[in-house]
């Protein structure tokens, strides 16, 4: 399956939380392809962010794909709630529960795109027996929990290895990278084979008047 054009997914973790609806409208108008929603539970990761009620309230502010990144454990009890709230894609970490295949089946049974997220120390082999079901693979280029961290370069060969697996699968699986993405690291990710980039700090810095230029800088 040939690589798709690069999609930019601003992470609203770096938005103004007092004005999330307006922030989503602003990045949508500025050219965002997807809206990345970081869900943290203060258990799987050391931070606490957004629940399904907030996603439901935000849903009417954009028609773009809500790319929901679940950093929660357990995963399964929250999948239906986020699907009903308006998530289009749900991604989770294999370390968050014992039944990865079942969680993917659960997401797909609700008609949503299923993604698996690889932490920096998680090997590519976790994908071995689920590539036939996945719609997205997300490579973490920071340890999950916070925005504004430095890009971990050792993830670049992992991105290349996963690109080869996607090509071999013949399926249109998105290959997304999350963490420390800026214009320079974006280029490295794209060269390694990524076709979707999450960016919080790099998109939201400077305020709404800068969003279009910030997003453009990540594509080129
Ligand atoms: C980290 C989150 C990321 C984060 C990215 O746990 O998954 O989406 O918000 O933020 P930046 O782009 O600032 O590294
Ligand atoms: Zn994320």
CSV table of C-alpha atoms and ligand atoms in Angstrom, one decimal:
chain,number,residue,atom,x,y,z
A,1,UNK,CA,0.0,0.0,0.0
A,2,UNK,CA,1.7,3.3,-1.0
A,3,UNK,CA,2.2,5.9,1.6
A,4,UNK,CA,-0.6,8.4,2.0
A,5,UNK,CA,-0.1,12.2,1.9
A,6,UNK,CA,1.0,13.6,5.3
A,7,UNK,CA,-1.8,14.4,7.7
A,8,UNK,CA,-1.3,16.8,10.6
A,9,UNK,CA,-3.1,16.1,13.8
A,10,UNK,CA,-2.8,19.0,16.4
A,11,UNK,CA,-2.9,17.7,19.9
A,12,UNK,CA,-5.3,19.8,21.9
A,13,UNK,CA,-3.3,19.0,25.0
A,14,UNK,CA,-1.3,22.1,24.1
A,15,UNK,CA,-4.5,24.2,23.5
A,16,UNK,CA,-6.1,26.7,25.8
A,17,UNK,CA,-8.3,24.4,28.0
A,18,UNK,CA,-10.5,27.4,28.9
A,19,UNK,CA,-11.4,27.7,25.2
A,20,UNK,CA,-11.2,24.3,23.7
A,21,UNK,CA,-14.1,24.7,21.3
A,22,UNK,CA,-12.7,27.8,19.8
A,23,UNK,CA,-9.2,26.3,19.7
A,24,UNK,CA,-10.5,23.3,17.7
A,25,UNK,CA,-12.3,25.6,15.3
A,26,UNK,CA,-9.1,27.6,14.9
A,27,UNK,CA,-6.9,24.6,14.0
A,28,UNK,CA,-9.6,23.2,11.8
A,29,UNK,CA,-9.7,26.5,9.8
A,30,UNK,CA,-5.9,26.6,9.8
A,31,UNK,CA,-5.6,23.3,7.9
A,32,UNK,CA,-5.5,20.6,10.5
A,33,UNK,CA,-6.4,17.2,9.0
A,34,UNK,CA,-7.4,15.5,12.3
A,35,UNK,CA,-8.0,16.6,15.9
A,36,UNK,CA,-5.8,14.6,18.3
A,37,UNK,CA,-7.3,14.1,21.7
A,38,UNK,CA,-5.0,12.9,24.5
A,39,UNK,CA,-6.8,11.0,27.2
A,40,UNK,CA,-4.8,10.4,30.4
A,41,UNK,CA,-6.0,8.7,33.5
A,42,UNK,CA,-3.3,9.4,36.2
A,43,UNK,CA,-2.8,5.6,36.4
A,44,UNK,CA,-1.4,4.4,33.0
A,45,UNK,CA,0.3,7.8,32.7
A,46,UNK,CA,1.0,10.4,35.4
A,47,UNK,CA,-1.4,13.1,34.2
A,48,UNK,CA,-5.2,13.6,34.0
A,49,UNK,CA,-6.9,15.2,31.1
A,50,UNK,CA,-10.1,14.6,29.0
A,51,UNK,CA,-13.1,12.4,29.4
A,52,UNK,CA,-15.9,11.4,27.1
A,53,UNK,CA,-18.1,14.2,28.2
A,54,UNK,CA,-15.6,16.8,27.0
A,55,UNK,CA,-15.2,14.9,23.7
A,56,UNK,CA,-19.0,15.0,23.3
A,57,UNK,CA,-19.1,18.7,23.9
A,58,UNK,CA,-16.2,19.4,21.5
A,59,UNK,CA,-17.6,17.2,18.7
A,60,UNK,CA,-19.8,19.9,17.2
A,61,UNK,CA,-16.8,22.2,16.8
A,62,UNK,CA,-15.3,20.3,13.9
A,63,UNK,CA,-16.2,17.7,11.3
A,64,UNK,CA,-12.6,16.4,11.1
A,65,UNK,CA,-11.5,13.1,12.4
A,66,UNK,CA,-11.3,12.9,16.2
A,67,UNK,CA,-8.2,10.9,16.7
A,68,UNK,CA,-8.5,9.8,20.3
A,69,UNK,CA,-5.3,8.5,22.0
A,70,UNK,CA,-6.2,6.5,25.1
A,71,UNK,CA,-3.5,6.5,27.7
A,72,UNK,CA,-5.7,4.7,30.2
A,73,UNK,CA,-5.8,1.3,31.9
A,74,UNK,CA,-8.0,-0.7,31.6
A,75,UNK,CA,-9.0,0.3,28.0
A,76,UNK,CA,-12.2,-1.7,27.3
A,77,UNK,CA,-14.6,0.0,29.8
A,78,UNK,CA,-14.0,3.4,28.2
A,79,UNK,CA,-14.1,2.4,24.5
A,80,UNK,CA,-17.9,2.5,24.1
A,81,UNK,CA,-18.1,5.9,26.0
A,82,UNK,CA,-15.6,7.6,23.7
A,83,UNK,CA,-17.1,6.0,20.6
A,84,UNK,CA,-20.6,7.3,21.6
A,85,UNK,CA,-19.1,10.7,22.4
A,86,UNK,CA,-17.9,11.1,18.8
A,87,UNK,CA,-14.4,9.6,18.5
A,88,UNK,CA,-13.7,8.5,14.9
A,89,UNK,CA,-10.5,6.6,15.8
A,90,UNK,CA,-9.4,5.0,19.1
A,91,UNK,CA,-5.8,4.1,19.8
A,92,UNK,CA,-4.5,2.4,22.8
A,93,UNK,CA,-1.3,1.0,24.3
A,94,UNK,CA,-0.8,-2.8,24.4
A,95,UNK,CA,0.6,-2.5,27.9
A,96,UNK,CA,-2.8,-1.2,29.1
A,97,UNK,CA,-4.6,-4.5,29.1
A,98,UNK,CA,-4.1,-8.2,28.7
A,99,UNK,CA,-6.3,-8.7,25.6
A,100,UNK,CA,-5.0,-6.5,22.8
A,101,UNK,CA,-6.8,-8.4,20.1
A,102,UNK,CA,-10.1,-8.3,21.9
A,103,UNK,CA,-9.8,-4.5,22.5
A,104,UNK,CA,-9.1,-4.0,18.8
A,105,UNK,CA,-12.2,-6.1,17.9
A,106,UNK,CA,-14.2,-4.1,20.4
A,107,UNK,CA,-13.2,-0.8,18.7
A,108,UNK,CA,-13.9,-2.2,15.2
A,109,UNK,CA,-17.3,-3.6,16.3
A,110,UNK,CA,-18.4,0.0,17.0
A,111,UNK,CA,-17.4,1.0,13.5
A,112,UNK,CA,-14.4,3.0,14.7
A,113,UNK,CA,-10.8,3.0,13.4
A,114,UNK,CA,-8.6,1.0,15.6
A,115,UNK,CA,-5.0,2.0,16.4
A,116,UNK,CA,-2.2,0.5,18.5
A,117,UNK,CA,0.4,2.7,20.1
A,118,UNK,CA,4.0,1.8,20.6
A,119,UNK,CA,5.9,3.4,23.5
A,120,UNK,CA,9.6,4.1,22.9
A,121,UNK,CA,10.6,0.8,24.5
A,122,UNK,CA,7.8,-1.2,22.9
A,123,UNK,CA,9.1,-3.6,20.2
A,124,UNK,CA,7.6,-3.7,16.7
A,125,UNK,CA,6.7,-7.3,17.3
A,126,UNK,CA,3.6,-6.4,19.2
A,127,UNK,CA,2.1,-5.8,15.8
A,128,UNK,CA,2.8,-9.3,14.5
A,129,UNK,CA,-0.7,-10.9,14.9
A,130,UNK,CA,-2.9,-7.8,14.6
A,131,UNK,CA,-1.9,-6.1,11.4
A,132,UNK,CA,-4.9,-7.6,9.6
A,133,UNK,CA,-7.2,-5.6,11.9
A,134,UNK,CA,-5.4,-2.3,12.6
A,135,UNK,CA,-6.3,0.9,10.8
A,136,UNK,CA,-3.5,2.9,12.4
A,137,UNK,CA,-0.1,2.5,14.2
A,138,UNK,CA,1.0,5.3,16.4
A,139,UNK,CA,4.7,5.5,17.3
A,140,UNK,CA,5.4,7.4,20.5
A,141,UNK,CA,8.6,9.5,20.0
A,142,UNK,CA,8.4,10.6,23.7
A,143,UNK,CA,7.2,8.8,26.8
A,144,UNK,CA,3.5,9.4,27.1
A,145,UNK,CA,2.0,11.8,29.7
A,146,UNK,CA,3.1,15.3,28.8
A,147,UNK,CA,3.4,17.7,25.9
A,148,UNK,CA,6.6,19.6,25.2
A,149,UNK,CA,9.2,16.8,25.6
A,150,UNK,CA,12.2,16.2,23.3
A,151,UNK,CA,11.9,13.9,20.3
A,152,UNK,CA,13.6,10.5,20.9
A,153,UNK,CA,15.6,9.8,17.7
A,154,UNK,CA,15.9,6.1,18.3
A,155,UNK,CA,12.2,5.8,17.1
A,156,UNK,CA,13.1,6.6,13.5
A,157,UNK,CA,14.3,3.1,12.6
A,158,UNK,CA,11.2,1.8,14.2
A,159,UNK,CA,9.1,4.0,11.9
A,160,UNK,CA,10.9,2.6,8.9
A,161,UNK,CA,10.4,-0.9,10.0
A,162,UNK,CA,6.7,-0.4,10.5
A,163,UNK,CA,6.4,1.3,7.1
A,164,UNK,CA,7.8,-2.0,5.6
A,165,UNK,CA,5.2,-4.0,7.5
A,166,UNK,CA,2.4,-1.7,6.3
A,167,UNK,CA,3.6,-2.1,2.7
A,168,UNK,CA,3.7,-5.8,3.1
A,169,UNK,CA,0.2,-5.8,4.5
A,170,UNK,CA,-1.3,-4.2,1.4
A,171,UNK,CA,-3.7,-2.3,3.7
A,172,UNK,CA,-4.2,1.4,4.1
A,173,UNK,CA,-2.9,1.6,7.7
A,174,UNK,CA,-2.0,5.1,8.9
A,175,UNK,CA,1.5,5.5,10.4
A,176,UNK,CA,1.4,8.3,12.9
A,177,UNK,CA,4.1,9.7,15.1
A,178,UNK,CA,3.5,11.5,18.4
A,179,UNK,CA,5.8,13.6,20.6
A,180,UNK,CA,8.4,16.3,20.1
A,181,UNK,CA,7.3,16.8,16.4
A,182,UNK,CA,8.5,20.1,15.1
A,183,UNK,CA,9.4,21.2,11.5
A,184,UNK,CA,12.8,19.5,11.8
A,185,UNK,CA,11.8,16.2,13.4
A,186,UNK,CA,8.7,16.1,11.1
A,187,UNK,CA,10.9,15.9,8.1
A,188,UNK,CA,12.8,13.0,9.7
A,189,UNK,CA,9.6,11.2,10.5
A,190,UNK,CA,8.3,11.7,7.0
A,191,UNK,CA,11.6,10.4,5.5
A,192,UNK,CA,11.4,7.4,7.7
A,193,UNK,CA,7.9,6.6,6.4
A,194,UNK,CA,5.3,8.4,8.7
A,195,UNK,CA,2.2,9.7,7.0
A,196,UNK,CA,0.5,11.3,10.0
A,197,UNK,CA,2.1,13.6,12.6
A,198,UNK,CA,0.7,14.7,16.0
A,199,UNK,CA,2.0,18.0,17.2
A,200,UNK,CA,1.0,20.0,20.3
A,201,UNK,CA,3.6,22.6,21.1
A,202,UNK,CA,4.6,23.1,17.5
A,203,UNK,CA,1.0,23.8,16.4
A,204,UNK,CA,-0.3,25.8,19.3
A,205,UNK,CA,2.7,28.1,20.0
A,206,UNK,CA,2.1,31.7,19.2
A,207,UNK,CA,-1.7,31.6,19.4
A,208,UNK,CA,-4.4,31.3,16.8
A,209,UNK,CA,-2.9,33.8,14.3
A,210,UNK,CA,0.1,31.4,13.9
A,211,UNK,CA,-1.7,28.1,13.6
A,212,UNK,CA,-1.8,28.0,9.8
A,213,UNK,CA,1.9,28.8,9.4
A,214,UNK,CA,2.7,26.3,12.1
A,215,UNK,CA,0.8,23.6,10.4
A,216,UNK,CA,2.3,24.4,7.0
A,217,UNK,CA,5.8,24.3,8.4
A,218,UNK,CA,5.2,20.7,9.5
A,219,UNK,CA,4.1,19.6,6.1
A,220,UNK,CA,7.0,21.0,4.1
B,1,LIG,C1,2.0,12.8,25.0
B,1,LIG,C2,0.9,13.0,24.0
B,1,LIG,C3,1.2,13.9,22.8
B,1,LIG,C4,1.6,15.3,23.2
B,1,LIG,C5,2.4,15.9,22.1
B,1,LIG,O1,1.7,11.9,25.9
B,1,LIG,O2,0.4,11.8,23.5
B,1,LIG,O3,0.1,13.9,21.9
B,1,LIG,O4,0.6,16.1,23.6
B,1,LIG,O5,2.9,17.1,22.5
B,1,LIG,P1,4.2,17.8,21.8
B,1,LIG,O6,3.9,17.9,20.4
B,1,LIG,O7,4.3,19.1,22.6
B,1,LIG,O8,5.3,16.9,22.1
B,2,LIG,ZN1,-1.1,11.7,21.8
